[in-house]
């Protein structure tokens, strides 16, 4: 990656200023907003979006355009559309097109116009349902949602299982046309998310490669060497197979930590929603912890470093806005949100629990987790900007407890997360057990039950680890469909209409 030289952004004290106070020649009409756009920043400045917006960077007729989430953003996009020339960031003022994301062919005609999700909190029996055929849509008996079996690992020729890797990883690409699937032998596969055909086994990513879909290009996928060994970030075109290194951290990390060997998130982290900012933990050859660092993809700059003094995090992740690196540890540190340069920190929890980072309805970063140390076993959220904690719902009901995962990857539908519960114990079935649910990020939230996942818990591979796509129209989960098998696991997708969350 290359950098451009900084240019003067001040209208005073720069060469080319005019005596009468008018704009200098470098600020000609090409820097002014045309109809349908408004200028929000000059290059290298930071600006704030109050809602997800279309933003372009450039001048005249030369622009790079991106879809950005609400929150803080930096006015410089790669590739630079006009090197060495003054540029601005402009936000579209046109109303967003009413383009409801299409459901797959299997669910396209499933829903009546008056369909409403179920928000009643009831402990209903789980109806027996024969294992469906791959690609066939069926109605979830209790909640009347459209569910499709997306994989059949035996018929698809996928080793051992074909499962969703994790709740904190985005299974669907930017336009929900492709789905990422992991196999027992460590290979990664790409499926057509509409026809559910297996497209290919990927060459490059292997085992804990932490694949992350590009936020706007549906063909691009970022991945790490297995377990981060080698300290590089790769970009793979899943259609052509072309691969390149977009971040090589080795020399910079060894300058700070000479024994550095691996840079990764330990399989549970993600970049910012726009793919620009990343947070990685650094391990030595004996897998002892050295530190954590943040990196800017667009400028190939290490923004901050933090010494862990041997306390190895369970995982690290960037927040959706890119303003926070969240380090999650069961040691003395606990779970902490650091600023990008590690100059500030906010304590989120005293230990590490199943969690994810999401955007609330105001576009603020929130940490959503379960607190088994609280009296009610609360699922809660903490606003990373304000530090305010809000309880969402209790999990210790009538003497029972349950395990769960959180997915906050619906960046285009802020204010909601997916929670999938499993491995409940201690008494009778409660309203939240063995379900995939949409949870509103508010005090006293609305909760919509999307499906029973029908997995009979038998070890790690059988956990449902439900994950949501960017616009909250598709939710994938794993299931052995009541067989009790530890590995006979496939993926299923709940599809809901755009606008179903109210």
CSV table of N, CA and C in Angstrom, one decimal, residues 97-157:
chain,number,residue,atom,x,y,z
A,97,UNK,N,-33.3,4.5,-2.4
A,97,UNK,CA,-34.3,3.7,-3.2
A,97,UNK,C,-35.0,2.7,-2.4
A,98,UNK,N,-36.3,2.5,-2.6
A,98,UNK,CA,-37.0,1.5,-1.9
A,98,UNK,C,-36.8,0.2,-2.7
A,99,UNK,N,-35.7,-0.5,-2.3
A,99,UNK,CA,-35.4,-1.7,-3.0
A,99,UNK,C,-35.3,-2.8,-2.0
A,100,UNK,N,-36.4,-3.4,-1.7
A,100,UNK,CA,-36.5,-4.4,-0.7
A,100,UNK,C,-35.6,-5.6,-1.1
A,101,UNK,N,-34.7,-6.1,-0.3
A,101,UNK,CA,-33.9,-7.2,-0.7
A,101,UNK,C,-34.8,-8.4,-1.0
A,102,UNK,N,-34.5,-9.1,-2.1
A,102,UNK,CA,-35.3,-10.2,-2.5
A,102,UNK,C,-35.1,-11.4,-1.7
A,103,UNK,N,-36.1,-12.1,-1.4
A,103,UNK,CA,-36.0,-13.4,-0.7
A,103,UNK,C,-35.5,-14.4,-1.8
A,104,UNK,N,-35.0,-15.6,-1.4
A,104,UNK,CA,-34.6,-16.6,-2.3
A,104,UNK,C,-35.8,-17.1,-3.0
A,105,UNK,N,-35.6,-17.8,-4.2
A,105,UNK,CA,-36.7,-18.4,-4.9
A,105,UNK,C,-37.6,-19.3,-4.0
A,106,UNK,N,-37.0,-20.0,-3.1
A,106,UNK,CA,-37.7,-20.9,-2.2
A,106,UNK,C,-38.7,-20.2,-1.3
A,107,UNK,N,-38.4,-18.9,-1.0
A,107,UNK,CA,-39.3,-18.2,0.0
A,107,UNK,C,-39.9,-17.0,-0.7
A,108,UNK,N,-39.8,-16.8,-2.0
A,108,UNK,CA,-40.2,-15.6,-2.7
A,108,UNK,C,-41.7,-15.4,-2.6
A,109,UNK,N,-42.5,-16.5,-2.6
A,109,UNK,CA,-44.0,-16.3,-2.5
A,109,UNK,C,-44.5,-16.9,-1.2
A,110,UNK,N,-43.7,-17.0,-0.2
A,110,UNK,CA,-44.1,-17.6,1.0
A,110,UNK,C,-45.0,-16.8,1.9
A,111,UNK,N,-44.7,-15.5,2.0
A,111,UNK,CA,-45.3,-14.6,3.0
A,111,UNK,C,-46.5,-13.9,2.4
A,112,UNK,N,-47.6,-13.8,3.2
A,112,UNK,CA,-48.7,-13.0,2.9
A,112,UNK,C,-48.4,-11.5,3.2
A,113,UNK,N,-49.0,-10.6,2.6
A,113,UNK,CA,-48.7,-9.2,2.8
A,113,UNK,C,-48.9,-8.8,4.3
A,114,UNK,N,-49.8,-9.5,5.0
A,114,UNK,CA,-50.1,-9.1,6.4
A,114,UNK,C,-49.3,-9.9,7.4
A,115,UNK,N,-48.2,-10.6,7.0
A,115,UNK,CA,-47.4,-11.4,7.9
A,115,UNK,C,-46.8,-10.6,9.0
A,116,UNK,N,-46.8,-11.1,10.2
A,116,UNK,CA,-46.2,-10.5,11.3
A,116,UNK,C,-45.4,-11.5,12.1
A,117,UNK,N,-44.2,-11.2,12.6
A,117,UNK,CA,-43.4,-12.1,13.4
A,117,UNK,C,-44.0,-12.2,14.8
A,118,UNK,N,-43.7,-13.3,15.5
A,118,UNK,CA,-44.3,-13.6,16.8
A,118,UNK,C,-43.4,-13.1,17.9
A,119,UNK,N,-44.0,-12.2,18.7
A,119,UNK,CA,-43.2,-11.6,19.8
A,119,UNK,C,-43.7,-12.2,21.2
A,120,UNK,N,-44.6,-13.1,21.2
A,120,UNK,CA,-45.1,-13.6,22.5
A,120,UNK,C,-44.0,-14.5,23.1
A,121,UNK,N,-43.8,-14.3,24.4
A,121,UNK,CA,-42.8,-15.1,25.1
A,121,UNK,C,-43.4,-16.3,25.8
A,122,UNK,N,-43.5,-17.4,25.1
A,122,UNK,CA,-44.1,-18.6,25.6
A,122,UNK,C,-43.2,-19.8,25.4
A,123,UNK,N,-43.3,-20.7,26.4
A,123,UNK,CA,-42.5,-22.0,26.4
A,123,UNK,C,-43.4,-23.0,25.7
A,124,UNK,N,-43.4,-22.9,24.4
A,124,UNK,CA,-44.2,-23.8,23.6
A,124,UNK,C,-43.4,-25.1,23.3
A,125,UNK,N,-44.1,-26.3,23.3
A,125,UNK,CA,-43.4,-27.5,22.9
A,125,UNK,C,-42.9,-27.4,21.5
A,126,UNK,N,-41.8,-28.1,21.2
A,126,UNK,CA,-41.1,-28.1,19.9
A,126,UNK,C,-41.7,-29.2,19.0
A,127,UNK,N,-42.5,-28.8,18.0
A,127,UNK,CA,-43.2,-29.8,17.2
A,127,UNK,C,-42.2,-30.7,16.5
A,128,UNK,N,-42.5,-32.0,16.4
A,128,UNK,CA,-41.6,-32.9,15.7
A,128,UNK,C,-41.8,-32.6,14.2
A,129,UNK,N,-40.7,-32.6,13.5
A,129,UNK,CA,-40.7,-32.2,12.1
A,129,UNK,C,-39.6,-33.1,11.4
A,130,UNK,N,-40.0,-33.8,10.4
A,130,UNK,CA,-39.0,-34.6,9.6
A,130,UNK,C,-37.9,-33.7,9.0
A,131,UNK,N,-36.7,-34.3,9.0
A,131,UNK,CA,-35.6,-33.5,8.4
A,131,UNK,C,-35.9,-33.2,7.0
A,132,UNK,N,-35.9,-31.9,6.7
A,132,UNK,CA,-36.3,-31.5,5.3
A,132,UNK,C,-35.2,-31.8,4.3
A,133,UNK,N,-35.6,-31.9,3.0
A,133,UNK,CA,-34.6,-32.0,1.9
A,133,UNK,C,-33.9,-30.7,1.7
A,134,UNK,N,-32.7,-30.8,1.2
A,134,UNK,CA,-31.9,-29.6,0.9
A,134,UNK,C,-32.7,-28.8,-0.2
A,135,UNK,N,-32.7,-27.4,0.1
A,135,UNK,CA,-33.3,-26.5,-0.9
A,135,UNK,C,-34.8,-26.3,-0.8
A,136,UNK,N,-35.4,-27.2,0.0
A,136,UNK,CA,-36.9,-27.1,0.2
A,136,UNK,C,-37.3,-26.2,1.3
A,137,UNK,N,-38.2,-25.2,1.0
A,137,UNK,CA,-38.7,-24.3,2.0
A,137,UNK,C,-39.8,-25.0,2.8
A,138,UNK,N,-39.8,-24.7,4.1
A,138,UNK,CA,-40.9,-25.3,4.9
A,138,UNK,C,-41.3,-24.2,5.9
A,139,UNK,N,-42.5,-24.3,6.4
A,139,UNK,CA,-43.0,-23.3,7.4
A,139,UNK,C,-42.6,-23.8,8.8
A,140,UNK,N,-41.9,-23.0,9.5
A,140,UNK,CA,-41.6,-23.3,10.9
A,140,UNK,C,-43.0,-23.4,11.6
A,141,UNK,N,-43.3,-24.6,12.1
A,141,UNK,CA,-44.7,-24.9,12.6
A,141,UNK,C,-45.2,-23.9,13.6
A,142,UNK,N,-44.4,-23.4,14.5
A,142,UNK,CA,-44.9,-22.5,15.6
A,142,UNK,C,-44.9,-21.1,15.2
A,143,UNK,N,-43.9,-20.7,14.4
A,143,UNK,CA,-43.7,-19.2,14.2
A,143,UNK,C,-43.9,-18.8,12.8
A,144,UNK,N,-44.3,-19.7,11.9
A,144,UNK,CA,-44.7,-19.5,10.5
A,144,UNK,C,-43.7,-18.7,9.7
A,145,UNK,N,-42.4,-18.9,10.0
A,145,UNK,CA,-41.4,-18.3,9.1
A,145,UNK,C,-41.0,-19.2,8.1
A,146,UNK,N,-40.3,-18.7,7.0
A,146,UNK,CA,-39.8,-19.5,5.9
A,146,UNK,C,-38.4,-20.0,6.3
A,147,UNK,N,-38.2,-21.3,6.3
A,147,UNK,CA,-36.9,-21.9,6.6
A,147,UNK,C,-36.5,-22.8,5.5
A,148,UNK,N,-35.2,-22.7,5.1
A,148,UNK,CA,-34.7,-23.6,4.0
A,148,UNK,C,-33.5,-24.3,4.5
A,149,UNK,N,-33.4,-25.6,4.3
A,149,UNK,CA,-32.2,-26.3,4.5
A,149,UNK,C,-31.2,-25.9,3.4
A,150,UNK,N,-30.1,-25.4,3.8
A,150,UNK,CA,-29.2,-24.8,2.8
A,150,UNK,C,-28.1,-25.8,2.4
A,151,UNK,N,-27.7,-26.7,3.2
A,151,UNK,CA,-26.6,-27.7,2.9
A,151,UNK,C,-27.0,-29.1,3.2
A,152,UNK,N,-26.4,-30.0,2.5
A,152,UNK,CA,-26.5,-31.4,2.7
A,152,UNK,C,-25.0,-32.0,2.5
A,153,UNK,N,-24.3,-32.0,3.6
A,153,UNK,CA,-22.9,-32.3,3.5
A,153,UNK,C,-22.5,-33.6,2.8
A,154,UNK,N,-23.4,-34.6,3.0
A,154,UNK,CA,-23.1,-35.9,2.3
A,154,UNK,C,-23.3,-35.7,0.8
A,155,UNK,N,-24.4,-35.2,0.4
A,155,UNK,CA,-24.7,-35.1,-1.0
A,155,UNK,C,-23.8,-34.0,-1.7
A,156,UNK,N,-23.4,-33.0,-0.9
A,156,UNK,CA,-22.6,-31.9,-1.4
A,156,UNK,C,-21.1,-32.3,-1.5
A,157,UNK,N,-20.7,-33.4,-0.9
A,157,UNK,CA,-19.3,-33.8,-1.0
A,157,UNK,C,-18.5,-33.0,0.0
